[in-house]
Every structure is written in C-alpha cells, then in structure tokens.
Short mmCIF file of N, CA and C in Angstrom, two decimals:
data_model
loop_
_atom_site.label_atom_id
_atom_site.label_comp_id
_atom_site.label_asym_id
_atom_site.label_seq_id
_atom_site.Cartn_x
_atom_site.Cartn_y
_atom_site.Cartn_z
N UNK A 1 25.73 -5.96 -21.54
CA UNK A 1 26.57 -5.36 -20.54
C UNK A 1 26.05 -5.75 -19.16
N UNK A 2 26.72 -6.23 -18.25
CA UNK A 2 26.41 -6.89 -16.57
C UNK A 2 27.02 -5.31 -15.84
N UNK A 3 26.46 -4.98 -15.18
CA UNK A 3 26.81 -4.17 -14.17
C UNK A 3 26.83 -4.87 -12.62
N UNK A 4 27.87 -4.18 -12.30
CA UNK A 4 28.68 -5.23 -10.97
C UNK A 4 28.25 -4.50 -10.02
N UNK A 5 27.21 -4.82 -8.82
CA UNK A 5 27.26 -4.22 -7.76
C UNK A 5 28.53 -4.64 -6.56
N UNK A 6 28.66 -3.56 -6.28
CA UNK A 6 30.04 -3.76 -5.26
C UNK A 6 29.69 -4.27 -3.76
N UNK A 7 30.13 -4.91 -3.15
CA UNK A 7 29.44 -4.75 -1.23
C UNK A 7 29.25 -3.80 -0.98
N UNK A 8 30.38 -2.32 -1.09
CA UNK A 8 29.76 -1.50 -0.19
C UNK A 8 28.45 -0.92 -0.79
N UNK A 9 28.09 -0.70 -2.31
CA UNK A 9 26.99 -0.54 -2.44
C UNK A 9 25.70 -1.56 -2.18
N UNK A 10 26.07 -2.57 -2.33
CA UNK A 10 24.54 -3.39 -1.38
C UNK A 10 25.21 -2.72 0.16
N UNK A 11 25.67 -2.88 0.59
CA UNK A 11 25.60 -2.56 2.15
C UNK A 11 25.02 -1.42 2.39
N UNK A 12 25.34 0.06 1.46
CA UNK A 12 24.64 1.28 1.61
C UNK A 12 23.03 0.95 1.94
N UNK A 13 22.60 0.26 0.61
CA UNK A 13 21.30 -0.10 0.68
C UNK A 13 21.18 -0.87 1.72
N UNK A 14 21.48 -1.61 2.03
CA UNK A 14 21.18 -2.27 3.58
C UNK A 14 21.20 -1.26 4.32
N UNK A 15 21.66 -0.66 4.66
CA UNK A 15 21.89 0.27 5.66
C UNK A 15 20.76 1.21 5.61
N UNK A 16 20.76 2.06 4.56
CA UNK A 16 19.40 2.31 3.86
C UNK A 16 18.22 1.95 4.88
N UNK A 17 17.63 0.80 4.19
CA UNK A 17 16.52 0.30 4.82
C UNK A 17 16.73 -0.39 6.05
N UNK A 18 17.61 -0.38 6.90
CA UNK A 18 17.64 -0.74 7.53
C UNK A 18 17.29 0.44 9.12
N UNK A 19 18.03 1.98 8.49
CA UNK A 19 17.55 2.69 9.07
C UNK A 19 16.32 3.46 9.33
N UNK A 20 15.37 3.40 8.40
CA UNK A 20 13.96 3.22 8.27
C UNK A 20 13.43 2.29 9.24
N UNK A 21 14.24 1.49 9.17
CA UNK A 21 13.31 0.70 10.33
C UNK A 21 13.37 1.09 11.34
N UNK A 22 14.81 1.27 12.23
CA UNK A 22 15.17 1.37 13.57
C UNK A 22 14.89 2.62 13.77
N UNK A 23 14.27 3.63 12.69
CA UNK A 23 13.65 5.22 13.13
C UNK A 23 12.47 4.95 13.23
N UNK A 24 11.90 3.73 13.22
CA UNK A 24 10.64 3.70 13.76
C UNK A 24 9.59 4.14 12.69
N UNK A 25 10.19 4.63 11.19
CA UNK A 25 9.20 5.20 10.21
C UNK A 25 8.58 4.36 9.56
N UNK A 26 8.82 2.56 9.49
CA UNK A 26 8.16 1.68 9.39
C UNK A 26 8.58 0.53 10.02
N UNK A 27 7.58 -0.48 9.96
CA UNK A 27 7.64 -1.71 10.48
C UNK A 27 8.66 -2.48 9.41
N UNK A 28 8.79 -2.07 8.45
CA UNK A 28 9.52 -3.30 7.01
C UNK A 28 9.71 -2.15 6.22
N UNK A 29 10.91 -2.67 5.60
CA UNK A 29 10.72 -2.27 3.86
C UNK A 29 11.70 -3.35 3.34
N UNK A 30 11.15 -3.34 1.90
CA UNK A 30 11.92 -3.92 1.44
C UNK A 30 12.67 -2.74 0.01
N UNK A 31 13.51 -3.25 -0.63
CA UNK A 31 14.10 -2.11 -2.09
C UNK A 31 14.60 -2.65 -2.27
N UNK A 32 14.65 -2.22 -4.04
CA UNK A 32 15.56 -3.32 -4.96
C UNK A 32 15.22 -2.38 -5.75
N UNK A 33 16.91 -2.31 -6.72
CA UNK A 33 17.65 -1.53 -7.20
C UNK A 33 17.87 -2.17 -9.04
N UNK A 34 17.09 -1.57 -9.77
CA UNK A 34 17.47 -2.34 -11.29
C UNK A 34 17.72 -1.10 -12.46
N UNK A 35 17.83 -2.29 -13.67
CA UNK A 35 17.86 -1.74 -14.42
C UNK A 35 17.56 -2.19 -15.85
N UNK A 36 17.21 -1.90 -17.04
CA UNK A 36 17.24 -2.46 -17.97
C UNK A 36 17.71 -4.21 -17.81
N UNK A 37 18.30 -4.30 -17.25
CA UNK A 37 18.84 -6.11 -17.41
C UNK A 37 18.62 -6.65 -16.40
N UNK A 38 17.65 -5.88 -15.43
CA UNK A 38 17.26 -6.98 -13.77
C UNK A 38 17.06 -6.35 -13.00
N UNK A 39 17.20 -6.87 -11.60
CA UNK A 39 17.43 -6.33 -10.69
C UNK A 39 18.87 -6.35 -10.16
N UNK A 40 19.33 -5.43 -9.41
CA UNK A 40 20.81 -5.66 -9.10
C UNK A 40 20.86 -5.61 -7.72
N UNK A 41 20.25 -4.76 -6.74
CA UNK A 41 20.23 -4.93 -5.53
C UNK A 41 19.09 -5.14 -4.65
N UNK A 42 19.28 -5.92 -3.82
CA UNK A 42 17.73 -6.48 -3.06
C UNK A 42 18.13 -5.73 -1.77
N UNK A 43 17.27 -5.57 -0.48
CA UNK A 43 17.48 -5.25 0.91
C UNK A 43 16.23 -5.30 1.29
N UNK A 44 16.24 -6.23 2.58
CA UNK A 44 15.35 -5.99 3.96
C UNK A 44 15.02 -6.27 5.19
N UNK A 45 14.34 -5.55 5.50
CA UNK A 45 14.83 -5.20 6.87
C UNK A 45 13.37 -5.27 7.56
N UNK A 46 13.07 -5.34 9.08
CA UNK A 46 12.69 -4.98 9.96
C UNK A 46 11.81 -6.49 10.16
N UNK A 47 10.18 -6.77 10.35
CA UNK A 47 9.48 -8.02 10.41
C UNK A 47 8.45 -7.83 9.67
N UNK A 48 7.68 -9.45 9.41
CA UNK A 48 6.85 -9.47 8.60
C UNK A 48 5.38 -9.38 9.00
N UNK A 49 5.50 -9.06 10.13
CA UNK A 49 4.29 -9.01 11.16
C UNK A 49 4.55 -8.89 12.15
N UNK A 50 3.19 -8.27 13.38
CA UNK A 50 3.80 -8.17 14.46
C UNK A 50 4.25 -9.69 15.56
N UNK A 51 3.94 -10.79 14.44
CA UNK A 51 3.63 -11.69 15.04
C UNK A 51 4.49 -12.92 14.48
N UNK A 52 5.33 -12.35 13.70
CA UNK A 52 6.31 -12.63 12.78
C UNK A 52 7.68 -12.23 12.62
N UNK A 53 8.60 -12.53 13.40
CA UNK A 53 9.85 -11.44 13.46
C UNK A 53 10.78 -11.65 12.17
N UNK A 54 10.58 -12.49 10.98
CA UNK A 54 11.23 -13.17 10.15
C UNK A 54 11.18 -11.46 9.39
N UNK A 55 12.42 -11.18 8.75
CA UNK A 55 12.52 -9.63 7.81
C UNK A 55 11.93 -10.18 6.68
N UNK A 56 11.14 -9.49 6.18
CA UNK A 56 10.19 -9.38 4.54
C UNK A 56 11.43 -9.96 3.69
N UNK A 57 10.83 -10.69 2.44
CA UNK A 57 11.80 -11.28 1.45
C UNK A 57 11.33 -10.10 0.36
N UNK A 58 12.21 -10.10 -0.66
CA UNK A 58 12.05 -9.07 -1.84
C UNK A 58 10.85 -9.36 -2.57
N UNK A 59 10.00 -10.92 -2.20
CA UNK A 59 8.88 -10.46 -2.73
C UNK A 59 7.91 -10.29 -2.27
N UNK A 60 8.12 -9.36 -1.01
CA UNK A 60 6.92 -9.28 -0.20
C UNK A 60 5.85 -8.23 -0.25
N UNK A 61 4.44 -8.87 -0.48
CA UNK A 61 3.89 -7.48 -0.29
C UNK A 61 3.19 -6.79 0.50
N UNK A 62 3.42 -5.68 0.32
CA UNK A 62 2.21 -4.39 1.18
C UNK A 62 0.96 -3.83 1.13
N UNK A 63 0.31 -3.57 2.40
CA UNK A 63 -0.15 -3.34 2.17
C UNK A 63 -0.41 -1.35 1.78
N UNK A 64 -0.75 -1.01 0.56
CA UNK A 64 -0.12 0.24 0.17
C UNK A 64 -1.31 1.29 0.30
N UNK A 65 -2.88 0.81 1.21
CA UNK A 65 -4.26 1.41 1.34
C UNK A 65 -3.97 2.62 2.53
N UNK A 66 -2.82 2.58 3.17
CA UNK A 66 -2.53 3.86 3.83
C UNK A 66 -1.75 4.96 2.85
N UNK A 67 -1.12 4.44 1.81
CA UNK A 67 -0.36 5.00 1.03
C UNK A 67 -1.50 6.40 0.57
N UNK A 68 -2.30 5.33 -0.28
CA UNK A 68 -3.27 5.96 -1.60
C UNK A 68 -4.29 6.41 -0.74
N UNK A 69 -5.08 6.66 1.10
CA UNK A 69 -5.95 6.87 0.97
C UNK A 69 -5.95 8.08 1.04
N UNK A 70 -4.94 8.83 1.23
CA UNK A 70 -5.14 10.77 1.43
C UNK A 70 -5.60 10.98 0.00
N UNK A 71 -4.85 10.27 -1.18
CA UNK A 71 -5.27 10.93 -2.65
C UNK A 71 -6.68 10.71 -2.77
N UNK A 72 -7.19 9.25 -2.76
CA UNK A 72 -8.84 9.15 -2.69
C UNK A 72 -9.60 9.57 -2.06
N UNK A 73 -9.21 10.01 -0.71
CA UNK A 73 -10.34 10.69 0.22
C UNK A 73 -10.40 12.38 -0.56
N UNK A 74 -8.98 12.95 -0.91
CA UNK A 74 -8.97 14.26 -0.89
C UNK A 74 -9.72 14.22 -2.34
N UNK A 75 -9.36 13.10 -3.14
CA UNK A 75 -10.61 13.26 -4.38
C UNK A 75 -11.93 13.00 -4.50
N UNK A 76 -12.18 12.20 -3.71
CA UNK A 76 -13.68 11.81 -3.19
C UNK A 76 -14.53 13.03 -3.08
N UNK A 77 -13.49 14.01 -1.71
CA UNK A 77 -14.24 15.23 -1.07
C UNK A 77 -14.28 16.66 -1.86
N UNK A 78 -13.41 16.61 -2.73
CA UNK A 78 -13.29 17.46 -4.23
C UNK A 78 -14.51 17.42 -4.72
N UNK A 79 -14.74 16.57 -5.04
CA UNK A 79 -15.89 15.61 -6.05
C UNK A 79 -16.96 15.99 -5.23
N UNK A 80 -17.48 15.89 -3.96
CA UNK A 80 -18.87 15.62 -3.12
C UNK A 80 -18.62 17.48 -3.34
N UNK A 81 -17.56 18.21 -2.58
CA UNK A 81 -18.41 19.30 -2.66
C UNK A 81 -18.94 20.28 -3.96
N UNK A 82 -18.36 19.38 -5.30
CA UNK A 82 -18.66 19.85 -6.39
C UNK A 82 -20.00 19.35 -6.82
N UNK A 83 -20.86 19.00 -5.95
CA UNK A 83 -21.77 17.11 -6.51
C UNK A 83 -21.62 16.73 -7.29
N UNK A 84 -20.37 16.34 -8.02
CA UNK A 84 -19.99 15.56 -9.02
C UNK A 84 -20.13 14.27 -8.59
N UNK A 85 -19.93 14.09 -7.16
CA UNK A 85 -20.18 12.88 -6.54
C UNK A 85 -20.75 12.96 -5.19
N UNK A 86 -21.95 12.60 -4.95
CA UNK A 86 -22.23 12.62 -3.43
C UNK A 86 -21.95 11.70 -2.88
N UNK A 87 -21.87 11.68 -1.63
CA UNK A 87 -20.91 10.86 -1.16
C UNK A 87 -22.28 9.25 -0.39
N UNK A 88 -23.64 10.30 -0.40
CA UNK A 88 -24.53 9.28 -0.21
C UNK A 88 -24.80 8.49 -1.35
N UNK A 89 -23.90 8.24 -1.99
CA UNK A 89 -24.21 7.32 -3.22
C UNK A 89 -23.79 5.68 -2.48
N UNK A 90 -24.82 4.72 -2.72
CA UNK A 90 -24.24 3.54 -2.70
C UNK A 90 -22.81 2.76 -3.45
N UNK A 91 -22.82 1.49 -3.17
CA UNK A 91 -21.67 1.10 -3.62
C UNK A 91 -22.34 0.78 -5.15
N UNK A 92 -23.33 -0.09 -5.47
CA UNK A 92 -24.38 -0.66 -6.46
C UNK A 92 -24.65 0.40 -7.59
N UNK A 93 -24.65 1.93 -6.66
CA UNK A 93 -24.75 3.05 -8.17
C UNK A 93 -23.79 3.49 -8.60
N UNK A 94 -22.73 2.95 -8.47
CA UNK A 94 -21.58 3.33 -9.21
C UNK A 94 -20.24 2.05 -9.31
N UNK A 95 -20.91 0.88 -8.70
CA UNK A 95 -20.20 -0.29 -9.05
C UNK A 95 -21.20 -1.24 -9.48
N UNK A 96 -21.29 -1.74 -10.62
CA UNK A 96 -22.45 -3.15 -11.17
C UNK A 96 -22.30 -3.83 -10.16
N UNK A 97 -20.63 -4.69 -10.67
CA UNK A 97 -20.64 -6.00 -10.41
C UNK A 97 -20.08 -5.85 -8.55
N UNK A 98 -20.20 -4.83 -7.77
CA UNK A 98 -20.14 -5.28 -6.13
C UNK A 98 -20.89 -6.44 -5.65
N UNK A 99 -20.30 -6.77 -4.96
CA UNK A 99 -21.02 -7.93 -3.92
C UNK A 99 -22.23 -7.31 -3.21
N UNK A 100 -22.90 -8.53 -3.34
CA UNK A 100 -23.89 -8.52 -3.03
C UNK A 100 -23.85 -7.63 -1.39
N UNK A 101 -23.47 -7.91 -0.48
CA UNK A 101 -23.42 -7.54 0.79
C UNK A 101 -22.87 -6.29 1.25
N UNK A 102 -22.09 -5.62 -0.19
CA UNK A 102 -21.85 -4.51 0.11
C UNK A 102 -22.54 -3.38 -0.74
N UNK A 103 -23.50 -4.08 -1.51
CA UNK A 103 -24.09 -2.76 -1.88
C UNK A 103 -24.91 -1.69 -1.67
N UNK A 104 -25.22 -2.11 -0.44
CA UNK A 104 -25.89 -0.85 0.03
C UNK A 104 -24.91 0.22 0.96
N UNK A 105 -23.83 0.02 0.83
CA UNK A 105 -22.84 0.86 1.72
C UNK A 105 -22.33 1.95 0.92
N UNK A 106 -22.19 2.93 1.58
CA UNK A 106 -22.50 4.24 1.06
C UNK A 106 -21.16 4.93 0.63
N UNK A 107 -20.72 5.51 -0.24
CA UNK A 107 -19.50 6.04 0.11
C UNK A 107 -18.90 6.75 0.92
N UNK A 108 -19.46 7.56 1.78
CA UNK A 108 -19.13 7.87 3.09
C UNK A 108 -18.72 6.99 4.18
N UNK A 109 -19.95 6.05 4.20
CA UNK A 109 -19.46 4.95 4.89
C UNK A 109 -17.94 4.31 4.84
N UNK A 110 -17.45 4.59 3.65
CA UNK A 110 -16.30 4.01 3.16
C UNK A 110 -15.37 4.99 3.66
N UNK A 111 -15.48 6.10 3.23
CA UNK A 111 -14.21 6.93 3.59
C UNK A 111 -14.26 7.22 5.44
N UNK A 112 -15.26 7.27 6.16
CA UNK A 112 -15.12 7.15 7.64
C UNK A 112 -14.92 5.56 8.22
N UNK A 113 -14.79 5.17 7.48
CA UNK A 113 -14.15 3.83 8.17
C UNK A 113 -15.33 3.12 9.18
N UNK A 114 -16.19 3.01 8.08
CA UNK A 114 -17.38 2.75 9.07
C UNK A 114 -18.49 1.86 7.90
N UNK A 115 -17.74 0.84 7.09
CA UNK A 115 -18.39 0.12 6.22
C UNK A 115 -18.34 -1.38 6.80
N UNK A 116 -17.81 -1.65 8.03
CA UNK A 116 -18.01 -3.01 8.46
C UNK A 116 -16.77 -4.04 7.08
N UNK A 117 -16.42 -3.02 6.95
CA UNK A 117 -15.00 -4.38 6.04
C UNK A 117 -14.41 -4.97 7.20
N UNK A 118 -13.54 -5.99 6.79
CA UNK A 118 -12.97 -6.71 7.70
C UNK A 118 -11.30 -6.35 7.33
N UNK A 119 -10.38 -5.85 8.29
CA UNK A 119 -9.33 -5.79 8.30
C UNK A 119 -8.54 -7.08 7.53
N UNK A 120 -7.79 -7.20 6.15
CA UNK A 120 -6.71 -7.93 5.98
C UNK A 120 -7.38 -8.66 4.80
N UNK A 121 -8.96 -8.39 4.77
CA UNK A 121 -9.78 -9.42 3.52
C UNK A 121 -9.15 -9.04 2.35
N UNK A 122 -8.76 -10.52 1.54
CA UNK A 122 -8.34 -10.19 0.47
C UNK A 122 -9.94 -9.84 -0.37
N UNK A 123 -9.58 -8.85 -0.89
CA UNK A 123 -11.19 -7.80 -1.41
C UNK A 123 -10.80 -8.60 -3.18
#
C-alpha cells in the first residue's frame, strides 16, 4: 500500500518547521514524516551554520549535547549526593579505554564546563 502525501500536507509541515525557525526557537530543523514503507515527508528550514545560510538537508545532523545534558547532569548530581558517584572521580576510574589526555579530568570538571574539550571535536 503507497500512501499519497498531498501538497497541502507537505506544506503544513513546511510551514511547521518553518515557524520554529522565524520564532527564533531554533537556528534549523529539519522533520520527516514516515511510516512502515519510508519516509513520506521531508522539511527544512532555517541555516546550516552561522556561517552557512544554505537550510539543513534531511540528512543533517545535530548537534543533540544541549538536548541530553539536563538528564545527565540531573543524574550525575542524584548519584554524587547519594555517593553512588562522586563527582571527584576521574575520567580513567570509570572509563578504561579514555584517552590518554583526558584521564585525569574529573567529572565535575565535565559537568561545569571546565574540562578544556574543544568545541565541535568529533569525540
């Protein structure tokens, strides 16, 4: 069975993400609409950088570390005040295989934004 998307439903979705953008609630999005047999609708909108005005293609990705960090920090700090985890734990006592250069960085260090990572490194 093919299911037929209509214009005005891709256009909704355009519109959609398109108003996300111009409210200023992000820089991009992209969405796509499937189902059992594909995808059926693509949309996007806004740029791919600030340095980039070209709109994101459907396979673009994000970065999603603002998404997930309220859940990890708020579990991190669960954890430290239970000492299930202190947060002065290195990276090395609770990751083997870390790099070499980051194992002495602390998990605190990590969650205050104060581990000397480099913005954009693919990790």
């Amino acid at each position: 069975m093919t299911t037929v998307v209509t214009a005005s439903e891709q256009r909704n979705l355009a519109d959609l993400v398109g108003r996300r953008v111009l409210s200023g609630d992000v820089s991009a999005a992209v969405a796509l609409v499937g189902d059992r047999h594909g995808i059926r609708q693509t949309a996007c909108a806004g740029r791919r950088s600030a340095t980039n005005e070209r709109a994101p293609s459907p396979a673009a990705l994000f970065d999603l570390a603002s998404l997930s960090k309220p859940f990890a920090a708020t579990l991190a700090l669960r954890l430290a005040s239970t000492q299930a985890l202190p947060l002065s734990l290195c990276l090395a006592d609770v990751w083997e295989n870390v790099a070499r250069p980051m194992a002495r960085v602390t998990l605190e260090s990590l969650l205050r934004h104060r581990a000397g990572l480099i913005p954009w490194t693919p990790l």
